[in-house]
PDB file of C-alpha atoms and ligand atoms in Angstrom:
ATOM      1  CA  MET K   7     112.457 123.144  89.222  1.00  0.00           C
ATOM      2  CA  LYS K   8     109.555 121.226  90.779  1.00  0.00           C
ATOM      3  CA  ALA K   9     110.214 118.932  93.719  1.00  0.00           C
ATOM      4  CA  SER K  10     107.930 116.549  95.564  1.00  0.00           C
ATOM      5  CA  VAL K  11     108.724 115.076  98.961  1.00  0.00           C
ATOM      6  CA  ILE K  12     106.260 112.244  99.529  1.00  0.00           C
ATOM      7  CA  TYR K  13     106.442 110.210 102.724  1.00  0.00           C
ATOM      8  CA  TRP K  14     104.698 107.934 105.192  1.00  0.00           C
ATOM      9  CA  SER K  15     105.456 108.241 108.888  1.00  0.00           C
ATOM     10  CA  GLY K  16     103.738 106.564 111.837  1.00  0.00           C
ATOM     11  CA  THR K  17     105.475 108.302 114.742  1.00  0.00           C
ATOM     12  CA  GLY K  18     107.056 111.350 113.123  1.00  0.00           C
ATOM     13  CA  ASN K  19     110.661 110.221 112.597  1.00  0.00           C
ATOM     14  CA  THR K  20     110.528 109.941 108.804  1.00  0.00           C
ATOM     15  CA  GLU K  21     108.339 113.046 108.799  1.00  0.00           C
ATOM     16  CA  ALA K  22     111.133 114.991 110.519  1.00  0.00           C
ATOM     17  CA  MET K  23     113.474 113.876 107.729  1.00  0.00           C
ATOM     18  CA  ALA K  24     110.891 114.883 105.095  1.00  0.00           C
ATOM     19  CA  ASN K  25     110.487 118.327 106.678  1.00  0.00           C
ATOM     20  CA  GLU K  26     114.248 118.918 106.668  1.00  0.00           C
ATOM     21  CA  ILE K  27     114.612 117.776 103.041  1.00  0.00           C
ATOM     22  CA  ALA K  28     111.666 119.933 101.900  1.00  0.00           C
ATOM     23  CA  SER K  29     112.914 122.976 103.758  1.00  0.00           C
ATOM     24  CA  LYS K  30     116.373 122.672 102.147  1.00  0.00           C
ATOM     25  CA  LEU K  31     114.838 122.131  98.691  1.00  0.00           C
ATOM     26  CA  LYS K  32     112.826 125.334  99.167  1.00  0.00           C
ATOM     27  CA  GLU K  33     115.926 127.203 100.328  1.00  0.00           C
ATOM     28  CA  LEU K  34     117.658 126.049  97.132  1.00  0.00           C
ATOM     29  CA  GLY K  35     114.833 127.497  95.073  1.00  0.00           C
ATOM     30  CA  ALA K  36     112.734 124.448  94.181  1.00  0.00           C
ATOM     31  CA  ASP K  37     108.963 124.772  93.937  1.00  0.00           C
ATOM     32  CA  THR K  38     108.459 122.154  96.657  1.00  0.00           C
ATOM     33  CA  ASN K  39     105.452 120.010  97.447  1.00  0.00           C
ATOM     34  CA  LEU K  40     105.636 118.227 100.842  1.00  0.00           C
ATOM     35  CA  ILE K  41     102.942 115.553 101.023  1.00  0.00           C
ATOM     36  CA  SER K  42     102.014 112.725 103.320  1.00  0.00           C
ATOM     37  CA  VAL K  43     101.472 109.710 101.056  1.00  0.00           C
ATOM     38  CA  GLU K  44      97.852 109.312 102.191  1.00  0.00           C
ATOM     39  CA  ASN K  45      97.164 112.597 100.336  1.00  0.00           C
ATOM     40  CA  ALA K  46      99.457 112.046  97.343  1.00  0.00           C
ATOM     41  CA  SER K  47      98.252 111.502  93.784  1.00  0.00           C
ATOM     42  CA  THR K  48     100.190 110.062  90.865  1.00  0.00           C
ATOM     43  CA  ASP K  49     100.254 113.617  89.445  1.00  0.00           C
ATOM     44  CA  ASP K  50     102.357 114.725  92.415  1.00  0.00           C
ATOM     45  CA  ALA K  51     105.025 112.336  91.138  1.00  0.00           C
ATOM     46  CA  LYS K  52     104.372 112.994  87.439  1.00  0.00           C
ATOM     47  CA  GLU K  53     104.684 116.772  87.713  1.00  0.00           C
ATOM     48  CA  ALA K  54     107.885 116.742  89.766  1.00  0.00           C
ATOM     49  CA  ASP K  55     111.351 117.057  88.215  1.00  0.00           C
ATOM     50  CA  VAL K  56     112.938 115.631  91.344  1.00  0.00           C
ATOM     51  CA  LEU K  57     111.427 113.375  93.996  1.00  0.00           C
ATOM     52  CA  ALA K  58     112.318 112.390  97.542  1.00  0.00           C
ATOM     53  CA  LEU K  59     110.359 109.362  98.750  1.00  0.00           C
ATOM     54  CA  GLY K  60     110.330 108.504 102.446  1.00  0.00           C
ATOM     55  CA  CYS K  61     109.167 105.431 104.339  1.00  0.00           C
ATOM     56  CA  PRO K  62     110.412 103.847 107.597  1.00  0.00           C
ATOM     57  CA  ALA K  63     111.216 100.165 108.050  1.00  0.00           C
ATOM     58  CA  MET K  64     107.903  98.434 108.721  1.00  0.00           C
ATOM     59  CA  GLY K  65     106.625  94.853 108.755  1.00  0.00           C
ATOM     60  CA  ALA K  66     109.740  92.683 108.568  1.00  0.00           C
ATOM     61  CA  GLU K  67     112.141  95.026 106.743  1.00  0.00           C
ATOM     62  CA  GLU K  68     109.369  96.147 104.432  1.00  0.00           C
ATOM     63  CA  LEU K  69     107.752  99.326 103.184  1.00  0.00           C
ATOM     64  CA  GLU K  70     104.565 100.344 105.004  1.00  0.00           C
ATOM     65  CA  GLU K  71     101.901  98.194 103.357  1.00  0.00           C
ATOM     66  CA  ASP K  72      98.609 100.129 103.459  1.00  0.00           C
ATOM     67  CA  TYR K  73      99.578 103.455 101.889  1.00  0.00           C
ATOM     68  CA  PHE K  74     103.227 103.655 100.899  1.00  0.00           C
ATOM     69  CA  ARG K  75     103.608 100.262  99.163  1.00  0.00           C
ATOM     70  CA  PRO K  76     100.570 100.715  96.873  1.00  0.00           C
ATOM     71  CA  TYR K  77     101.572 104.306  96.098  1.00  0.00           C
ATOM     72  CA  PHE K  78     105.149 103.344  95.291  1.00  0.00           C
ATOM     73  CA  ASP K  79     103.934 100.523  93.043  1.00  0.00           C
ATOM     74  CA  SER K  80     101.618 102.977  91.249  1.00  0.00           C
ATOM     75  CA  ILE K  81     104.428 105.440  90.399  1.00  0.00           C
ATOM     76  CA  LYS K  82     107.253 103.026  89.495  1.00  0.00           C
ATOM     77  CA  GLU K  83     106.798 103.525  85.759  1.00  0.00           C
ATOM     78  CA  ILE K  84     106.306 107.299  86.046  1.00  0.00           C
ATOM     79  CA  ILE K  85     109.496 107.988  88.014  1.00  0.00           C
ATOM     80  CA  LYS K  86     111.962 106.095  85.830  1.00  0.00           C
ATOM     81  CA  ASP K  87     113.292 109.216  84.103  1.00  0.00           C
ATOM     82  CA  LYS K  88     113.409 111.436  87.185  1.00  0.00           C
ATOM     83  CA  LYS K  89     115.990 112.205  89.805  1.00  0.00           C
ATOM     84  CA  ILE K  90     114.996 110.147  92.851  1.00  0.00           C
ATOM     85  CA  ALA K  91     116.210 109.935  96.441  1.00  0.00           C
ATOM     86  CA  ILE K  92     114.772 107.588  99.066  1.00  0.00           C
ATOM     87  CA  PHE K  93     114.929 107.965 102.829  1.00  0.00           C
ATOM     88  CA  GLY K  94     113.474 106.718 106.088  1.00  0.00           C
ATOM     89  CA  SER K  95     113.911 105.901 109.739  1.00  0.00           C
ATOM     90  CA  TYR K  96     114.455 102.485 111.369  1.00  0.00           C
ATOM     91  CA  GLU K  97     114.959 101.203 114.889  1.00  0.00           C
ATOM     92  CA  TRP K  98     114.926  97.445 115.372  1.00  0.00           C
ATOM     93  CA  ASN K  99     117.552  96.207 112.956  1.00  0.00           C
ATOM     94  CA  SER K 100     120.262  97.859 110.878  1.00  0.00           C
ATOM     95  CA  GLY K 101     118.616  99.243 107.800  1.00  0.00           C
ATOM     96  CA  GLU K 102     118.053  96.119 105.683  1.00  0.00           C
ATOM     97  CA  TRP K 103     114.740  97.472 104.388  1.00  0.00           C
ATOM     98  CA  MET K 104     116.578 100.306 102.684  1.00  0.00           C
ATOM     99  CA  ASP K 105     118.931  97.876 100.896  1.00  0.00           C
ATOM    100  CA  LEU K 106     115.906  95.905  99.710  1.00  0.00           C
ATOM    101  CA  TRP K 107     114.148  99.106  98.586  1.00  0.00           C
ATOM    102  CA  LYS K 108     117.277 100.293  96.783  1.00  0.00           C
ATOM    103  CA  ASN K 109     117.573  96.923  95.006  1.00  0.00           C
ATOM    104  CA  GLU K 110     113.913  97.042  94.039  1.00  0.00           C
ATOM    105  CA  CYS K 111     114.466 100.488  92.501  1.00  0.00           C
ATOM    106  CA  ALA K 112     117.474  99.227  90.540  1.00  0.00           C
ATOM    107  CA  GLU K 113     115.519  96.178  89.300  1.00  0.00           C
ATOM    108  CA  ASN K 114     112.775  98.526  88.061  1.00  0.00           C
ATOM    109  CA  GLY K 115     115.158 100.875  86.258  1.00  0.00           C
ATOM    110  CA  ILE K 116     114.766 103.656  88.822  1.00  0.00           C
ATOM    111  CA  ALA K 117     118.065 105.471  89.341  1.00  0.00           C
ATOM    112  CA  VAL K 118     118.362 106.421  93.007  1.00  0.00           C
ATOM    113  CA  ILE K 119     120.930 109.139  93.686  1.00  0.00           C
ATOM    114  CA  ASP K 120     120.786 108.844  97.480  1.00  0.00           C
ATOM    115  CA  ALA K 121     119.329 106.360  99.970  1.00  0.00           C
ATOM    116  CA  LEU K 122     119.414 107.804 103.464  1.00  0.00           C
ATOM    117  CA  ILE K 123     118.620 106.010 106.701  1.00  0.00           C
ATOM    118  CA  ALA K 124     118.294 107.544 110.162  1.00  0.00           C
ATOM    119  CA  TYR K 125     118.139 105.635 113.438  1.00  0.00           C
ATOM    120  CA  ASP K 126     114.917 106.504 115.326  1.00  0.00           C
ATOM    121  CA  HIS K 127     114.325 110.278 115.493  1.00  0.00           C
ATOM    122  CA  PRO K 128     116.897 111.968 113.222  1.00  0.00           C
ATOM    123  CA  ASP K 129     119.695 113.593 115.243  1.00  0.00           C
ATOM    124  CA  ALA K 130     121.704 116.641 114.115  1.00  0.00           C
ATOM    125  CA  GLU K 131     123.995 114.486 111.980  1.00  0.00           C
ATOM    126  CA  ALA K 132     121.059 112.757 110.270  1.00  0.00           C
ATOM    127  CA  LEU K 133     119.373 116.115 109.635  1.00  0.00           C
ATOM    128  CA  ALA K 134     122.600 117.392 108.037  1.00  0.00           C
ATOM    129  CA  LYS K 135     122.486 114.334 105.749  1.00  0.00           C
ATOM    130  CA  CYS K 136     118.874 115.215 104.875  1.00  0.00           C
ATOM    131  CA  ARG K 137     120.055 118.649 103.729  1.00  0.00           C
ATOM    132  CA  GLU K 138     122.856 117.011 101.707  1.00  0.00           C
ATOM    133  CA  LEU K 139     120.265 114.734 100.078  1.00  0.00           C
ATOM    134  CA  ALA K 140     118.336 117.844  98.992  1.00  0.00           C
ATOM    135  CA  GLU K 141     121.526 119.365  97.593  1.00  0.00           C
ATOM    136  CA  LYS K 142     122.239 116.203  95.558  1.00  0.00           C
ATOM    137  CA  LEU K 143     118.704 116.313  94.144  1.00  0.00           C
ATOM    138  CA  MET K 144     119.209 119.913  93.027  1.00  0.00           C
ATOM    139  CA  LYS K 145     122.629 119.395  91.392  1.00  0.00           C
TER     140      LYS K 145
HETATM  141  C1  LIG C   3     104.789  97.635 112.832  1.00  0.00           C
HETATM  142  C2  LIG C   3     106.227  98.070 112.893  1.00  0.00           C
HETATM  143  C3  LIG C   3     107.189  97.352 112.194  1.00  0.00           C
HETATM  144  C4  LIG C   3     108.536  97.724 112.241  1.00  0.00           C
HETATM  145  N1  LIG C   3     109.471  96.984 111.554  1.00  0.00           N
HETATM  146  C5  LIG C   3     110.782  97.338 111.626  1.00  0.00           C
HETATM  147  C6  LIG C   3     111.758  96.590 110.924  1.00  0.00           C
HETATM  148  O1  LIG C   3     111.458  95.615 110.233  1.00  0.00           O
HETATM  149  N2  LIG C   3     113.056  96.992 111.032  1.00  0.00           N
HETATM  150  C7  LIG C   3     113.436  98.081 111.785  1.00  0.00           C
HETATM  151  O2  LIG C   3     114.640  98.388 111.832  1.00  0.00           O
HETATM  152  N3  LIG C   3     112.522  98.815 112.450  1.00  0.00           N
HETATM  153  C8  LIG C   3     111.209  98.476 112.392  1.00  0.00           C
HETATM  154  N4  LIG C   3     110.268  99.221 113.051  1.00  0.00           N
HETATM  155  C9  LIG C   3     110.694 100.419 113.780  1.00  0.00           C
HETATM  156  C10 LIG C   3     110.440 101.678 112.953  1.00  0.00           C
HETATM  157  O3  LIG C   3     111.025 101.587 111.675  1.00  0.00           O
HETATM  158  C11 LIG C   3     111.012 102.897 113.696  1.00  0.00           C
HETATM  159  O4  LIG C   3     110.337 103.055 114.919  1.00  0.00           O
HETATM  160  C12 LIG C   3     110.945 104.163 112.880  1.00  0.00           C
HETATM  161  O5  LIG C   3     111.679 105.167 113.551  1.00  0.00           O
HETATM  162  C13 LIG C   3     109.501 104.642 112.680  1.00  0.00           C
HETATM  163  O6  LIG C   3     109.519 105.773 111.838  1.00  0.00           O
HETATM  164  P1  LIG C   3     108.293 106.781 111.773  1.00  0.00           P
HETATM  165  O7  LIG C   3     108.311 107.600 113.056  1.00  0.00           O
HETATM  166  O8  LIG C   3     108.556 107.626 110.581  1.00  0.00           O
HETATM  167  O9  LIG C   3     107.052 105.957 111.649  1.00  0.00           O
HETATM  168  C14 LIG C   3     108.935  98.855 113.012  1.00  0.00           C
HETATM  169  C15 LIG C   3     107.943  99.585 113.710  1.00  0.00           C
HETATM  170  C16 LIG C   3     106.614  99.199 113.669  1.00  0.00           C
HETATM  171  C17 LIG C   3     105.582 100.006 114.424  1.00  0.00           C
END
């Protein structure tokens, strides 16, 4: 099983979630690729059986616009038949960006099996949910 965890993180909070998810995927036996989106290619999405995509709330409840948004747009068609989970950190509001992102996935025929938000730097409870997300991807 090939897994890719592809994320953008400005101050490390979403990165901490990505690290936890990737480490659990590895523990569960997946051949896991952990990549910051700046370094990700469409092949990293194409070659993966399961994908975890991470981006914090940026702009006004939006995905980060310079790297993550264009990358996500470029893989929308490719990831339709894969098992996908989305995750990210927020701080100012209550997670609306994740609802919008989830809706966008649904509108594009992308079946999301988990959408996980963590307030600021993920605490122990949020990290446990990251491990659960990895378990759901591997089921
Ligand atoms: C430019 C900018 C825009 C942001 N916009 C939002 C927002 O719309 N809603 C929100 O809840 N948090 C917002 N935040 C807060 C971040 O989502 C929060 O600090 C998050 O933990 C950052 O994650 P990261 O460390 O992975 O970059 C914003 C932060 C920045 C720097």
